[in-house]
Short mmCIF file of C-alpha atoms in Angstrom, two decimals:
data_model
loop_
_atom_site.label_atom_id
_atom_site.label_comp_id
_atom_site.label_asym_id
_atom_site.label_seq_id
_atom_site.Cartn_x
_atom_site.Cartn_y
_atom_site.Cartn_z
CA UNK A 30 -182.71 -145.49 -145.53
CA UNK A 31 -179.45 -146.92 -144.21
CA UNK A 32 -177.57 -143.79 -145.24
CA UNK A 33 -180.14 -141.62 -143.44
CA UNK A 34 -179.81 -143.70 -140.26
CA UNK A 35 -176.01 -143.48 -140.36
CA UNK A 36 -176.22 -139.73 -140.84
CA UNK A 37 -178.51 -139.40 -137.82
CA UNK A 38 -176.18 -141.50 -135.68
CA UNK A 39 -173.22 -139.37 -136.77
CA UNK A 40 -175.04 -136.19 -135.78
CA UNK A 41 -175.96 -137.70 -132.40
CA UNK A 42 -172.34 -138.72 -131.83
CA UNK A 43 -171.13 -135.22 -132.63
CA UNK A 44 -173.61 -133.71 -130.18
CA UNK A 45 -172.61 -136.25 -127.52
CA UNK A 46 -168.94 -135.42 -127.93
CA UNK A 47 -169.74 -131.71 -127.87
CA UNK A 48 -171.64 -132.19 -124.63
CA UNK A 49 -168.76 -134.02 -123.02
CA UNK A 50 -166.31 -131.39 -124.25
CA UNK A 51 -168.46 -128.66 -122.75
CA UNK A 52 -168.93 -130.47 -119.42
CA UNK A 53 -165.25 -131.10 -118.87
CA UNK A 54 -164.12 -127.77 -120.25
CA UNK A 55 -162.17 -129.39 -123.08
CA UNK A 56 -159.66 -131.12 -120.82
CA UNK A 57 -159.32 -134.41 -119.05
CA UNK A 58 -160.23 -134.29 -115.38
CA UNK A 59 -158.18 -136.31 -112.85
CA UNK A 60 -159.65 -139.80 -112.53
CA UNK A 61 -157.46 -141.33 -109.83
CA UNK A 62 -158.61 -144.14 -107.56
CA UNK A 63 -156.23 -143.10 -104.75
CA UNK A 64 -155.84 -146.70 -103.69
CA UNK A 65 -152.65 -146.29 -101.67
CA UNK A 66 -152.85 -147.18 -98.00
CA UNK A 67 -149.74 -145.64 -96.48
CA UNK A 68 -149.82 -142.31 -94.68
CA UNK A 69 -146.43 -141.36 -96.02
CA UNK A 70 -146.98 -137.61 -96.20
CA UNK A 71 -145.98 -137.47 -99.85
CA UNK A 72 -146.31 -133.70 -99.74
CA UNK A 73 -144.81 -131.13 -97.42
CA UNK A 74 -147.47 -128.59 -96.41
CA UNK A 75 -145.21 -126.83 -93.91
CA UNK A 76 -145.06 -123.58 -95.91
CA UNK A 77 -148.86 -123.32 -96.08
CA UNK A 78 -149.16 -124.23 -92.42
CA UNK A 79 -146.78 -121.41 -91.48
CA UNK A 80 -148.73 -118.86 -93.53
CA UNK A 81 -152.02 -119.94 -91.97
CA UNK A 82 -150.63 -119.75 -88.44
CA UNK A 83 -149.31 -116.28 -89.17
CA UNK A 84 -152.28 -114.68 -90.93
CA UNK A 85 -155.48 -116.54 -89.92
CA UNK A 86 -157.02 -116.31 -86.46
CA UNK A 87 -158.89 -119.02 -84.56
CA UNK A 88 -162.25 -117.89 -85.96
CA UNK A 89 -161.04 -118.15 -89.55
CA UNK A 90 -160.69 -114.45 -90.27
CA UNK A 91 -157.80 -113.55 -92.54
CA UNK A 92 -155.22 -110.79 -92.37
CA UNK A 93 -155.07 -110.23 -96.13
CA UNK A 94 -152.84 -107.16 -95.79
CA UNK A 95 -150.29 -109.23 -93.92
CA UNK A 96 -150.72 -112.14 -96.33
CA UNK A 97 -149.94 -109.74 -99.15
CA UNK A 98 -146.48 -109.23 -97.69
CA UNK A 99 -145.82 -112.97 -98.07
CA UNK A 100 -146.99 -113.24 -101.66
CA UNK A 101 -143.72 -114.91 -102.65
CA UNK A 102 -144.17 -117.69 -100.09
CA UNK A 103 -147.78 -118.29 -101.16
CA UNK A 104 -146.86 -118.32 -104.85
CA UNK A 105 -144.01 -120.73 -104.14
CA UNK A 106 -146.37 -123.10 -102.30
CA UNK A 107 -148.90 -123.07 -105.14
CA UNK A 108 -146.11 -123.74 -107.62
CA UNK A 109 -144.94 -126.62 -105.45
CA UNK A 110 -148.41 -128.17 -105.49
CA UNK A 111 -148.71 -127.52 -109.21
CA UNK A 112 -145.47 -129.37 -109.83
CA UNK A 113 -146.67 -132.41 -107.86
CA UNK A 114 -149.49 -134.09 -109.75
CA UNK A 115 -151.64 -136.51 -107.73
CA UNK A 116 -150.91 -140.19 -108.24
CA UNK A 117 -152.84 -143.43 -107.89
CA UNK A 118 -150.36 -144.54 -105.23
CA UNK A 119 -151.57 -141.75 -102.96
CA UNK A 120 -154.03 -142.61 -100.23
CA UNK A 121 -157.41 -140.90 -100.25
CA UNK A 122 -156.28 -138.96 -97.18
CA UNK A 123 -153.24 -137.60 -99.01
CA UNK A 124 -155.37 -136.60 -101.99
CA UNK A 125 -157.97 -134.88 -99.83
CA UNK A 126 -155.29 -132.88 -98.02
CA UNK A 127 -153.71 -131.92 -101.34
CA UNK A 128 -156.91 -130.67 -102.98
CA UNK A 129 -158.31 -128.95 -99.88
CA UNK A 130 -155.05 -127.07 -99.30
CA UNK A 131 -154.79 -126.27 -103.01
CA UNK A 132 -158.33 -124.87 -103.09
CA UNK A 133 -157.86 -122.77 -99.97
CA UNK A 134 -154.43 -121.44 -100.93
CA UNK A 135 -155.63 -120.60 -104.43
CA UNK A 136 -158.66 -118.78 -103.01
CA UNK A 137 -156.40 -116.63 -100.84
CA UNK A 138 -154.23 -115.94 -103.88
CA UNK A 139 -157.31 -114.94 -105.89
CA UNK A 140 -158.30 -112.43 -103.22
CA UNK A 141 -154.79 -111.01 -103.03
CA UNK A 142 -154.68 -110.67 -106.82
CA UNK A 143 -157.81 -108.51 -106.59
CA UNK A 144 -157.22 -106.83 -103.22
CA UNK A 145 -158.75 -104.69 -101.89
CA UNK A 146 -162.19 -106.17 -102.51
CA UNK A 147 -165.33 -106.32 -100.41
CA UNK A 148 -166.42 -109.75 -101.66
CA UNK A 149 -165.15 -112.61 -103.76
CA UNK A 150 -168.32 -112.17 -105.80
CA UNK A 151 -167.05 -108.76 -106.93
CA UNK A 152 -164.29 -110.59 -108.82
CA UNK A 153 -165.11 -111.57 -112.38
CA UNK A 154 -165.87 -115.31 -112.71
CA UNK A 155 -164.06 -116.29 -109.47
CA UNK A 156 -164.99 -119.98 -109.63
CA UNK A 157 -165.03 -120.44 -113.40
CA UNK A 158 -161.71 -119.03 -114.56
CA UNK A 159 -159.08 -121.70 -115.20
CA UNK A 160 -155.80 -120.61 -113.65
CA UNK A 161 -154.88 -123.10 -110.92
CA UNK A 162 -152.15 -125.34 -112.26
CA UNK A 163 -151.93 -129.08 -111.58
CA UNK A 164 -149.17 -130.63 -113.66
CA UNK A 165 -149.57 -129.51 -117.27
CA UNK A 166 -153.25 -128.53 -116.93
CA UNK A 167 -155.00 -125.54 -115.43
CA UNK A 168 -158.24 -125.79 -113.49
CA UNK A 169 -160.81 -123.45 -112.01
CA UNK A 170 -161.76 -123.41 -108.36
CA UNK A 171 -165.11 -124.79 -109.49
CA UNK A 172 -163.36 -127.70 -111.19
CA UNK A 173 -161.48 -128.56 -108.01
CA UNK A 174 -164.59 -128.39 -105.86
CA UNK A 175 -167.25 -129.95 -108.06
CA UNK A 176 -165.39 -132.26 -110.42
CA UNK A 177 -162.63 -133.50 -108.13
CA UNK A 178 -163.34 -133.08 -104.40
CA UNK A 179 -167.08 -133.81 -104.57
CA UNK A 180 -166.34 -136.94 -106.59
CA UNK A 181 -164.31 -138.33 -103.68
CA UNK A 182 -167.45 -139.16 -101.66
CA UNK A 183 -166.47 -137.14 -98.63
CA UNK A 184 -169.19 -134.56 -97.87
CA UNK A 185 -167.15 -133.07 -95.04
CA UNK A 186 -165.04 -131.28 -97.66
CA UNK A 187 -167.81 -128.67 -97.67
CA UNK A 188 -166.76 -127.71 -94.13
CA UNK A 189 -163.06 -127.59 -95.03
CA UNK A 190 -162.86 -125.54 -98.21
CA UNK A 191 -163.24 -121.81 -97.76
CA UNK A 192 -164.70 -119.28 -100.20
CA UNK A 193 -163.26 -116.19 -98.49
CA UNK A 194 -166.63 -115.12 -97.11
CA UNK A 195 -168.05 -114.77 -93.61
CA UNK A 196 -170.78 -117.37 -94.08
CA UNK A 197 -168.36 -119.97 -95.41
CA UNK A 198 -166.93 -122.57 -93.06
CA UNK A 199 -163.94 -120.97 -91.40
CA UNK A 200 -160.50 -121.20 -92.94
CA UNK A 201 -158.60 -123.52 -90.61
CA UNK A 202 -155.40 -121.89 -89.38
CA UNK A 203 -153.38 -125.01 -90.01
CA UNK A 204 -152.75 -127.06 -93.13
CA UNK A 205 -154.64 -130.28 -93.73
CA UNK A 206 -152.34 -133.31 -93.71
CA UNK A 207 -152.99 -136.95 -94.49
CA UNK A 208 -152.08 -138.13 -90.98
CA UNK A 209 -154.43 -135.65 -89.28
CA UNK A 210 -157.19 -135.17 -91.83
CA UNK A 211 -159.77 -137.48 -90.26
CA UNK A 212 -159.62 -135.54 -86.99
CA UNK A 213 -159.44 -132.23 -88.87
CA UNK A 214 -162.53 -132.98 -90.96
CA UNK A 215 -164.42 -134.20 -87.92
CA UNK A 216 -163.58 -131.04 -85.99
CA UNK A 217 -164.38 -128.78 -88.96
CA UNK A 218 -167.79 -130.44 -89.27
CA UNK A 219 -168.60 -130.07 -85.58
CA UNK A 220 -167.39 -126.47 -85.54
CA UNK A 221 -169.49 -125.49 -88.54
CA UNK A 222 -172.70 -127.24 -87.54
CA UNK A 223 -172.59 -125.83 -84.01
CA UNK A 224 -171.49 -122.31 -84.95
CA UNK A 225 -174.51 -120.04 -84.21
CA UNK A 226 -173.27 -117.50 -86.77
CA UNK A 227 -173.71 -120.15 -89.48
CA UNK A 228 -176.51 -122.39 -88.15
CA UNK A 229 -179.15 -121.83 -85.47
CA UNK A 230 -180.30 -125.19 -84.14
CA UNK A 231 -183.06 -126.06 -81.72
CA UNK A 232 -185.04 -129.25 -81.20
CA UNK A 233 -188.02 -128.19 -83.32
CA UNK A 234 -186.48 -125.68 -85.75
CA UNK A 235 -183.33 -125.48 -87.85
CA UNK A 236 -182.08 -122.29 -89.49
CA UNK A 237 -179.32 -123.65 -91.66
CA UNK A 238 -176.54 -122.41 -93.87
CA UNK A 239 -177.33 -122.51 -97.57
CA UNK A 240 -174.46 -124.96 -97.90
CA UNK A 241 -176.90 -127.61 -96.71
CA UNK A 242 -179.35 -126.52 -99.40
CA UNK A 243 -176.89 -126.20 -102.28
CA UNK A 244 -175.21 -129.55 -101.60
CA UNK A 245 -178.08 -131.44 -100.02
CA UNK A 246 -177.48 -134.42 -102.31
CA UNK A 247 -173.98 -134.85 -100.88
CA UNK A 248 -175.29 -134.95 -97.31
CA UNK A 249 -178.26 -137.25 -97.85
CA UNK A 250 -176.86 -140.32 -99.59
CA UNK A 251 -177.32 -142.38 -96.42
CA UNK A 252 -180.27 -140.67 -94.77
CA UNK A 253 -182.09 -137.38 -94.33
CA UNK A 254 -180.46 -134.00 -93.92
CA UNK A 255 -181.51 -133.96 -90.27
CA UNK A 256 -179.88 -137.38 -89.81
CA UNK A 257 -176.64 -135.96 -91.13
CA UNK A 258 -176.71 -132.82 -89.00
CA UNK A 259 -177.55 -134.82 -85.85
CA UNK A 260 -174.23 -136.64 -86.30
CA UNK A 261 -172.40 -133.42 -85.41
CA UNK A 262 -174.94 -131.33 -83.51
CA UNK A 263 -174.54 -130.76 -79.79
CA UNK A 264 -178.31 -130.33 -79.52
CA UNK A 265 -181.05 -132.91 -79.82
CA UNK A 266 -183.11 -132.49 -83.00
CA UNK A 267 -186.59 -133.79 -83.73
CA UNK A 268 -186.62 -135.86 -86.96
CA UNK A 269 -189.52 -133.70 -88.16
CA UNK A 270 -187.96 -130.36 -87.21
CA UNK A 271 -188.78 -127.43 -89.47
CA UNK A 272 -185.93 -126.39 -91.78
CA UNK A 273 -185.30 -122.90 -93.13
CA UNK A 274 -182.17 -121.40 -94.64
CA UNK A 275 -180.46 -118.19 -93.55
CA UNK A 276 -179.14 -115.44 -95.81
CA UNK A 277 -175.57 -116.09 -96.94
CA UNK A 278 -173.07 -113.35 -96.10
CA UNK A 279 -170.63 -113.06 -99.01
CA UNK A 280 -168.61 -110.21 -97.48
CA UNK A 281 -164.88 -110.81 -97.29
CA UNK A 282 -163.71 -112.84 -94.27
CA UNK A 283 -161.15 -110.20 -93.43
CA UNK A 284 -159.71 -109.76 -89.97
CA UNK A 285 -160.79 -106.39 -88.58
#
């Protein structure tokens, strides 16, 4: 009887370990506390900032053909980030800027690697393939979004990271930095919520981006979805307003 019980426990342990291995993709995910308090600008995002200023307009549309001519600069920036692993001494602001810029720069690189393309969804496994290097490990865009950024308890990241599509929050044409990120995230949130091409808001009816549906849990930890949207909306909203979701446009956010 004892042997049978031990055998059952062993099997359960194996399945548990297999589940963990599957969930984390067989590698250890970053588990930093980011307890630093200084805004020391550990990283230099100047190169990314210059590329964004040059090839992204104020509405977030991207000149991918032009970007393609600066592939070396983009690759160099991604290598720079890859060689600078996040540390516990970083502040949360520094870490957010690092991962948001990494995600956005890597997304642009993914498009350029497959250009021309009509949609990021035409690329095989765009969010699941592990190719973005951080230190000695490689991560997928999905890893960075779901297993790192979303774990940082900052729902505004959903308005800052860009998936190279027209319905995504716009790609900001400046780099995120630790000293400016609070204002940048605030502005990105206000811009997205009040953009009539992404959300149509009236007092009694909301036609919302699917981002609010897909990540509703992130937005409702401290209240309802309407409570969250009212924080940034320029229009008054009834607490019982009807909510519907608009079709998501996955076409490439390319400058015409």
